[in-house]
Short mmCIF file of C-alpha atoms and ligand atoms in Angstrom, two decimals:
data_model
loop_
_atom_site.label_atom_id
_atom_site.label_comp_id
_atom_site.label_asym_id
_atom_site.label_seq_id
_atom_site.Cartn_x
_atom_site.Cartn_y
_atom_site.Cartn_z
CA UNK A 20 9.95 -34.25 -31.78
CA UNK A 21 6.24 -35.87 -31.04
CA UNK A 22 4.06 -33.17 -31.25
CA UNK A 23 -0.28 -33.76 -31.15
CA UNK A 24 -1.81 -32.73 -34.83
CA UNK A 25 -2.89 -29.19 -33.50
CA UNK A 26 0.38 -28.51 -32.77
CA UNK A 27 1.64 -28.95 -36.45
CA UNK A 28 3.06 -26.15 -38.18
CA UNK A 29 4.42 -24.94 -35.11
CA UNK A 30 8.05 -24.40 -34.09
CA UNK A 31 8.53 -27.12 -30.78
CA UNK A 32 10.25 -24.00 -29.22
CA UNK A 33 7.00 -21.90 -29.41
CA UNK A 34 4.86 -25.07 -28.34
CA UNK A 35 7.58 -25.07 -25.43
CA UNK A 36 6.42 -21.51 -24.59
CA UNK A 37 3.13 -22.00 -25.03
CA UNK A 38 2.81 -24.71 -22.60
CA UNK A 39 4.31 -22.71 -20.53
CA UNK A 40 2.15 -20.12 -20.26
CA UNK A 41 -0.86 -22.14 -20.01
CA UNK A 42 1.00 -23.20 -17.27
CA UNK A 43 2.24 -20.81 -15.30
CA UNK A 44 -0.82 -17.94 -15.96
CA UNK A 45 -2.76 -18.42 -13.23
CA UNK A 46 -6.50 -19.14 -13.80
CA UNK A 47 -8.29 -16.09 -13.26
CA UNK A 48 -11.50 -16.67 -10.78
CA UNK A 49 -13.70 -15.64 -13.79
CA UNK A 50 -13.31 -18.34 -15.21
CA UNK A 51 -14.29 -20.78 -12.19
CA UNK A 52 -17.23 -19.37 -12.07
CA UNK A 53 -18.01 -19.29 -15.62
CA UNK A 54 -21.77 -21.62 -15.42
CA UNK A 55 -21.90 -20.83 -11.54
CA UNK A 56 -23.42 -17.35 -11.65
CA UNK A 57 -25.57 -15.97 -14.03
CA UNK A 58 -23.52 -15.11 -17.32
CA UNK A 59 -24.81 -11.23 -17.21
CA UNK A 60 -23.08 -10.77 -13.77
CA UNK A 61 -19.74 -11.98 -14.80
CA UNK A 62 -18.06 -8.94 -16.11
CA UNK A 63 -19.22 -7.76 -11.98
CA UNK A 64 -16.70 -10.60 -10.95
CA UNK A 65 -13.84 -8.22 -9.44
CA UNK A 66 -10.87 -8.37 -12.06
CA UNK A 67 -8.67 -7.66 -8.80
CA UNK A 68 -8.26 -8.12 -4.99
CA UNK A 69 -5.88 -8.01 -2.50
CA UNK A 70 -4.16 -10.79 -1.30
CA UNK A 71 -2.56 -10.24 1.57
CA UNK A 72 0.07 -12.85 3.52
CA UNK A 73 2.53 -15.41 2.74
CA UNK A 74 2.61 -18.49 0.43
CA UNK A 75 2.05 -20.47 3.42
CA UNK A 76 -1.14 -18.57 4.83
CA UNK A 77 -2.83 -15.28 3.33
CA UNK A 78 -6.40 -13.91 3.37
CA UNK A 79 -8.29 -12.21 -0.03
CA UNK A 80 -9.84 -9.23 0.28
CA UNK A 81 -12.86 -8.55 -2.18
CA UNK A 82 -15.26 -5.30 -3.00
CA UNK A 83 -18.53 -6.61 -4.42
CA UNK A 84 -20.81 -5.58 -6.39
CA UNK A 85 -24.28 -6.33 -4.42
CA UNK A 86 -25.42 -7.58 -7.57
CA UNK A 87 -23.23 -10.50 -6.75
CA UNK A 88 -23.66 -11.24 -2.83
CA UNK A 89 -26.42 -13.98 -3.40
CA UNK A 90 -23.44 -15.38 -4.70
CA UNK A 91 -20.69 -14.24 -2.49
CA UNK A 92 -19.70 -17.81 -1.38
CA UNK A 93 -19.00 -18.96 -5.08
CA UNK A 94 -16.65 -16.23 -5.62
CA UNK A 95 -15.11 -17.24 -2.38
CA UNK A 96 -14.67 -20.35 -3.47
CA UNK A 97 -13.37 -19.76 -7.05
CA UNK A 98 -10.85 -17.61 -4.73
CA UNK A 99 -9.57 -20.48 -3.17
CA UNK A 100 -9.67 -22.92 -5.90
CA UNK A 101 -7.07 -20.55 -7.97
CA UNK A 102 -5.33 -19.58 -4.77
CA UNK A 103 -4.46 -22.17 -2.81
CA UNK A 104 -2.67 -20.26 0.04
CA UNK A 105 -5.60 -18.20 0.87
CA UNK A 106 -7.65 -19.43 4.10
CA UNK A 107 -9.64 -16.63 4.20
CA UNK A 108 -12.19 -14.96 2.22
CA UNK A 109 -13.18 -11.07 3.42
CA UNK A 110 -15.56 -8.63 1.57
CA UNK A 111 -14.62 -4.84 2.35
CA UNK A 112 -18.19 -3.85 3.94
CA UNK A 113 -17.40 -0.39 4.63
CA UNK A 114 -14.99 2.32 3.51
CA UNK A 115 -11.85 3.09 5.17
CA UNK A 116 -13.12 5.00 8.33
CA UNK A 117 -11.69 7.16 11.41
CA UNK A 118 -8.51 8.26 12.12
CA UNK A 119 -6.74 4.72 12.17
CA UNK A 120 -8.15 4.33 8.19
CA UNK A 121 -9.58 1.09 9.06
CA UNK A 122 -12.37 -1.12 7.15
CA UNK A 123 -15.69 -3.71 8.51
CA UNK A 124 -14.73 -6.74 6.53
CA UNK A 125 -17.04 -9.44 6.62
CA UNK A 126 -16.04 -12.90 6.41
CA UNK A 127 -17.43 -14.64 3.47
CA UNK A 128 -16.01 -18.25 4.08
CA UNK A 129 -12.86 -19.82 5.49
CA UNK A 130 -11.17 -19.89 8.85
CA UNK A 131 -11.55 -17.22 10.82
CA UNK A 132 -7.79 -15.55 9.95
CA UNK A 133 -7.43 -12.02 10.83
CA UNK A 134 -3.50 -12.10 11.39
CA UNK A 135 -0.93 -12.77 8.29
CA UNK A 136 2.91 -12.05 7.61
CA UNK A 137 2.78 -9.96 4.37
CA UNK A 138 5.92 -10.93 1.99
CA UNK A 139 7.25 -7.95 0.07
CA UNK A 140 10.67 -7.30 -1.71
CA UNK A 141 12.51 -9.47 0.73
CA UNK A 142 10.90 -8.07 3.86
CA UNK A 143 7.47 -9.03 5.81
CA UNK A 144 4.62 -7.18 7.79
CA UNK A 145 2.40 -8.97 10.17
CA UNK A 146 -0.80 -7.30 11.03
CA UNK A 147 -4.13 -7.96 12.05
CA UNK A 148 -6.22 -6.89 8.34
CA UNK A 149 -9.12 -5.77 10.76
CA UNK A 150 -7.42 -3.41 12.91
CA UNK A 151 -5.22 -1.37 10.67
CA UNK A 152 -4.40 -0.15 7.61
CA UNK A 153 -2.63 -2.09 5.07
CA UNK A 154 -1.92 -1.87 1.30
CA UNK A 155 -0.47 -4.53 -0.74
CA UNK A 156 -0.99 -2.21 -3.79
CA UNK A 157 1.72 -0.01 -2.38
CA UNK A 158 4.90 -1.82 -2.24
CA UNK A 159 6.02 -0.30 -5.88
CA UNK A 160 5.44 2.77 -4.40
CA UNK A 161 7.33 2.20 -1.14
CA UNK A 162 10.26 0.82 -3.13
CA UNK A 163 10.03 4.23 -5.48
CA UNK A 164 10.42 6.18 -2.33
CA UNK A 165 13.09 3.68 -0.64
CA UNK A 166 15.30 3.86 -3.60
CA UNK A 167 15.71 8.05 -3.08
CA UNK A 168 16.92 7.80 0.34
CA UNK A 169 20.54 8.11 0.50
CA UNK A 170 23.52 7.04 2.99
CA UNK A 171 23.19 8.69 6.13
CA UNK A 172 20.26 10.47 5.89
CA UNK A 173 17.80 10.95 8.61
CA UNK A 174 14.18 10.36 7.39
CA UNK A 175 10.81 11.27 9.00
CA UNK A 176 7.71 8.50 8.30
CA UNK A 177 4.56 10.08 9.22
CA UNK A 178 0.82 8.26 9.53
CA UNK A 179 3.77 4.58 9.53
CA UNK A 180 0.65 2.21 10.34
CA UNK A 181 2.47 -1.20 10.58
CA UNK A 182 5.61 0.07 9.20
CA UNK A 183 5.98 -0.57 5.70
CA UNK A 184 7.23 2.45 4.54
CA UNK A 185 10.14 2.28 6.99
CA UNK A 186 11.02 -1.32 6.77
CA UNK A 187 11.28 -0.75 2.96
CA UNK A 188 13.26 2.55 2.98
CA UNK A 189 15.62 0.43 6.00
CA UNK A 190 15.90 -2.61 3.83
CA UNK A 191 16.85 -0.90 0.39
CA UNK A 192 19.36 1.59 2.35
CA UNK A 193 21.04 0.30 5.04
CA UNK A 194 23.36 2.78 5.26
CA UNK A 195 20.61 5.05 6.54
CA UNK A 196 21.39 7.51 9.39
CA UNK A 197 18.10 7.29 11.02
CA UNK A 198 14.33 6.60 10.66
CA UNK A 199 11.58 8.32 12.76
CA UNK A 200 8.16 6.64 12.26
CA UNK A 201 5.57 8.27 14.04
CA UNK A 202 1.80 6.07 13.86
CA UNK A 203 -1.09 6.70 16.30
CA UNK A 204 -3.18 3.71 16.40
CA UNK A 205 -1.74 1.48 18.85
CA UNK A 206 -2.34 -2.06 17.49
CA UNK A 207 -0.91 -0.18 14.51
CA UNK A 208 2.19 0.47 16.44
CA UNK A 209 2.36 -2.77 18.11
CA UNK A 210 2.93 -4.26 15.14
CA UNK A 211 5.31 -1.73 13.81
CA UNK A 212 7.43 -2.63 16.80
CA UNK A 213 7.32 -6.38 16.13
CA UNK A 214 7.94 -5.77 12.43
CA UNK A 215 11.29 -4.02 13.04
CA UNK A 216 11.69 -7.12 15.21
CA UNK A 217 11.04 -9.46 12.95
CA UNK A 218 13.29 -7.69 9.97
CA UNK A 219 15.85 -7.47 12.16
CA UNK A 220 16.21 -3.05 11.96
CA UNK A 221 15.92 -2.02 15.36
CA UNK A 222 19.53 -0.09 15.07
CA UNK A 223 17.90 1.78 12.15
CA UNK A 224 14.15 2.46 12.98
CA UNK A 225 12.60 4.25 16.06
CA UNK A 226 8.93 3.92 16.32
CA UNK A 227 7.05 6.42 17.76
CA UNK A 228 3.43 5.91 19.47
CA UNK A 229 1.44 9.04 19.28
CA UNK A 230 0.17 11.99 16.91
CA UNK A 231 2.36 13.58 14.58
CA UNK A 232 0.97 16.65 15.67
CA UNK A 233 1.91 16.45 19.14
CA UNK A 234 5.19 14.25 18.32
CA UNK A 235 7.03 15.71 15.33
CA UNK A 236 8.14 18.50 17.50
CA UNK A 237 10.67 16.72 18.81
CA UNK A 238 12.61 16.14 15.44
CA UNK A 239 12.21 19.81 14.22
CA UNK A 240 15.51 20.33 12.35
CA UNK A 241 16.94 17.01 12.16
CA UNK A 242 14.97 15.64 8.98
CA UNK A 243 16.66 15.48 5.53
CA UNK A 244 13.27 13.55 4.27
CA UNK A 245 9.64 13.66 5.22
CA UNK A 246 7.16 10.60 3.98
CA UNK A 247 3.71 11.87 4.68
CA UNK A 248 1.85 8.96 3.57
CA UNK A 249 -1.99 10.04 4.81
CA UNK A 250 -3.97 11.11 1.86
CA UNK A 251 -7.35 12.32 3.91
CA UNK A 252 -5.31 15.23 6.04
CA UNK A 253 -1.57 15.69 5.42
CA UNK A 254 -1.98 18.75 4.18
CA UNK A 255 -2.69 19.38 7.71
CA UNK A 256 0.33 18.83 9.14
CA UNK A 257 2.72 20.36 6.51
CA UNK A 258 3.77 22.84 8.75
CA UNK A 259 5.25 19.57 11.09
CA UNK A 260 6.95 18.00 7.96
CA UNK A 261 8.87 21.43 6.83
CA UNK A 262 9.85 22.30 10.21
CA UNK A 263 11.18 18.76 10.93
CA UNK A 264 13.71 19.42 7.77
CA UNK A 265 17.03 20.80 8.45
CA UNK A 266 17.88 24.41 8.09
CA UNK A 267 19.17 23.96 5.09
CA UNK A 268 15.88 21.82 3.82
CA UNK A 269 15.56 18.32 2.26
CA UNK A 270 12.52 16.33 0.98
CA UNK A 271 9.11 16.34 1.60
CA UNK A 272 7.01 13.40 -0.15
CA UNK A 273 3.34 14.56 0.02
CA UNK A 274 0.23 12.10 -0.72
CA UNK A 275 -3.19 13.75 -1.71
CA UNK A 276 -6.65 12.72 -3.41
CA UNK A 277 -6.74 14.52 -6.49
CA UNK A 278 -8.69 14.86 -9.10
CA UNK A 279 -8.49 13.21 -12.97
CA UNK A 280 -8.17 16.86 -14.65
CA UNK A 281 -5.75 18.42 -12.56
CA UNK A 282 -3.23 15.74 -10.59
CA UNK A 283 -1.19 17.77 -9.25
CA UNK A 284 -1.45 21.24 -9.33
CA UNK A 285 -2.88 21.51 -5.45
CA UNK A 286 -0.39 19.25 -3.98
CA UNK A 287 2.63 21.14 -4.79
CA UNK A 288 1.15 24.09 -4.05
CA UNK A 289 0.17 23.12 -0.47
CA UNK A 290 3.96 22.09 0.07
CA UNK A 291 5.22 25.37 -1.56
CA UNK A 292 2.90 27.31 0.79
CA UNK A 293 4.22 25.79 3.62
CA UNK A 294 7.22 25.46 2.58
CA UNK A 295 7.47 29.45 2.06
CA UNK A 296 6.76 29.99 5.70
CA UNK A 297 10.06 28.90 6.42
CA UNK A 298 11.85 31.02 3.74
CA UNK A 299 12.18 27.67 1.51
CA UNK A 300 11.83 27.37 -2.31
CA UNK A 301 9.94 24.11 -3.50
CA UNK A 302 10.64 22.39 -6.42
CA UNK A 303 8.55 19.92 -8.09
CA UNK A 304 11.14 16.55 -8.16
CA UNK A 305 8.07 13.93 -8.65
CA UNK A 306 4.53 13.14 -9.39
CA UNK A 307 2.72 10.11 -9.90
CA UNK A 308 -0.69 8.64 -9.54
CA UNK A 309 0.08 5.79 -6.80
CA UNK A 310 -3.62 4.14 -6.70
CA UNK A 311 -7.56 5.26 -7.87
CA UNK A 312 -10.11 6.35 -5.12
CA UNK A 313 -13.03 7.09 -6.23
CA UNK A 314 -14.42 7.55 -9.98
CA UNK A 315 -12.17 10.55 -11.49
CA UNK A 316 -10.08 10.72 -8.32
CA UNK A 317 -6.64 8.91 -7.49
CA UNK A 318 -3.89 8.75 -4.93
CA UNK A 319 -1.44 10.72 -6.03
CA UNK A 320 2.41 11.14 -4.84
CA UNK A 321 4.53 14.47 -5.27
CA UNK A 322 8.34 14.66 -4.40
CA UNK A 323 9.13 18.06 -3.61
CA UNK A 324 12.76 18.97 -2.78
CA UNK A 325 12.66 22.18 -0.41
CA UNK A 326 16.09 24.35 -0.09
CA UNK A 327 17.15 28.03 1.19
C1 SAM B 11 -3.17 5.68 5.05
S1 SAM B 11 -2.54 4.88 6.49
C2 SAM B 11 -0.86 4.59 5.97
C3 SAM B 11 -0.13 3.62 6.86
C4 SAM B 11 1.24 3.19 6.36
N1 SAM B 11 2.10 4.32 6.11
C5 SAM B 11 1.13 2.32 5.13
O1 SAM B 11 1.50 2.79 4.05
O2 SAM B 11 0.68 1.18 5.25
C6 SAM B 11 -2.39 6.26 7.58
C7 SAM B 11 -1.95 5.90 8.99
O3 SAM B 11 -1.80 7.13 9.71
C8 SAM B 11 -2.24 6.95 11.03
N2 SAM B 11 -2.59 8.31 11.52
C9 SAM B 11 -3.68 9.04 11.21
N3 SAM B 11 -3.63 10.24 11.82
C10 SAM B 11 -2.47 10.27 12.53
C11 SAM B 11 -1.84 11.25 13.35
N4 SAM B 11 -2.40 12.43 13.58
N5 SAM B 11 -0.65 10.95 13.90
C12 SAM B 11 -0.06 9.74 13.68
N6 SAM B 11 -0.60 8.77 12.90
C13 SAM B 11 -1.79 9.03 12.33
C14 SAM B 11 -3.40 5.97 10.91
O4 SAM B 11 -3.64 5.30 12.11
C15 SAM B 11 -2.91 5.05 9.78
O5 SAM B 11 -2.23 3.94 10.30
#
């Protein structure tokens, strides 16, 4: 086989594979702006960002350093020279705020695309990325919690923004009895509704506009699983999630900030407490770090199973 002088010495297989690669590994946007920026400020260049939409039409969603806004419209660039579907460029300009858990983005460069169909595992989410919450960084997490639910079950989604956490748990277990998915913000809901819509799960999901507080009182005793997916407060409405279980209990799948040194120590014990109100016993099923915060603090998940 031809083969250029470098490329002596090795197998045509491996040259195969490494051509290949070279191929297929996408160019990171480091790298485009390698001789654009000033060489100390490109270890600031964000090794990761959401990207959030379709192959057709998505929008990236950066958190700069301000050492690099005098040149936040090269990185935008570099974003869409190795990403070719993205039309958008956004740079989070605030922290998640409020209630709804909403971010300011400003618009760096591109058109002026707010609203995207998200593709995930065979399912998509539309949504508006200024007016709700949305994580692309999730959907391992949503499948981890999809692939407990079993036939028949009735299942309780708390804080369900646009619906992810329902469409996933619908998609990967059809055979589910029922989901409840109670969200508060209203363009949140909106799209919640069209997103059952859209995946075609209307028979198994009922949305529900309005606050879990107020709300989850109509499903007490009819649960066999509780997602509480609402790291800044559910730990306020545990009492909700364990009365929503059936008498003879189920799951409860708790999200928290914690900190590095001790993960998850708290978060099981502010399900057991409110779990022995009821006369339950908690068991700790689950625990994972789903995403980092802040320095030293993360996301974390624990799946507690709660029986008599
Ligand atoms: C962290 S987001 C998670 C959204 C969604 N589960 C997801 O994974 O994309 C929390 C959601 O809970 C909603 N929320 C906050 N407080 C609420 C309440 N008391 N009742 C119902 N929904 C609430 C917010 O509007 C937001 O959409």
């Amino acid at each position: 086989m031809f083969a250029p002088k470098y490329f002596s010495g090795i197998e045509p297989k491996n040259i195969f594979c490494l051509l290949l690669f070279v191929l297929v590994v996408p160019m990171h946007i480091r790298d485009v702006l390698r001789g654009k920026i000033p060489e100390d400020l490109l270890r600031l260049v964000p090794s990761s960002f959401d990207i959030i939409g379709s192959r057709e039409k998505a929008v990236a969603i950066v958190e700069l350093d301000d050492a690099l806004l005098p040149y936040k419209e090269l990185v935008a660039d570099a974003i869409f020279e190795v990403h070719k579907n993205v039309r958008a460029v956004y740079r989070k300009a605030s922290e998640r705020k409020g209630e709804y858990r909403v971010r300011e983005l400003e618009l760096i460069k591109g058109e002026n695309v707010t609203e995207v169909i998200h593709m995930e595992h065979g399912y998509k989410i539309k949504l508006d990325v200024t007016k709700v919450y949305f994580s692309p960084r999730e959907a391992t997490e949503r499948q981890r919690i999809a692939s407990q639910v079993k036939p028949g079950e009735t299942v309780m989604v708390m804080f369900a923004g646009v619906g992810p956490f329902a469409i996933a748990i619908a998609k990967k277990q059809p055979a589910v009895g029922r989901i409840i998915a109670i969200e508060i913000n209203p363009d949140a809901y909106r799209y919640m509704v069209e997103n059952i819509k859209i995946n075609k799960v209307e028979h198994l999901v009922y949305p529900v506009l309005g606050d879990v507080k107020i709300e989850a009182p109509r499903f007490f005793n009819q649960c066999d699983r509780v997602v509480m997916p609402l790291p800044k407060g559910a730990y306020l409405f545990l009492d909700e999630a364990v009365n929503c279980l059936k008498e003879t209990g189920g799951w409860i799948h708790f999200y928290h900030w914690s900190r590095e040194e001790d993960l998850f120590t708290e978060a099981f014990r502010l399900v057991s407490e409110a779990a022995r109100k009821r006369g339950f016993t908690a068991e700790l099923r689950g625990a994972r770090k789903v995403s980092p915060y802040a320095p030293r603090i993360y996301k974390v998940a624990v799946d507690v199973l709660l029986t008599k």
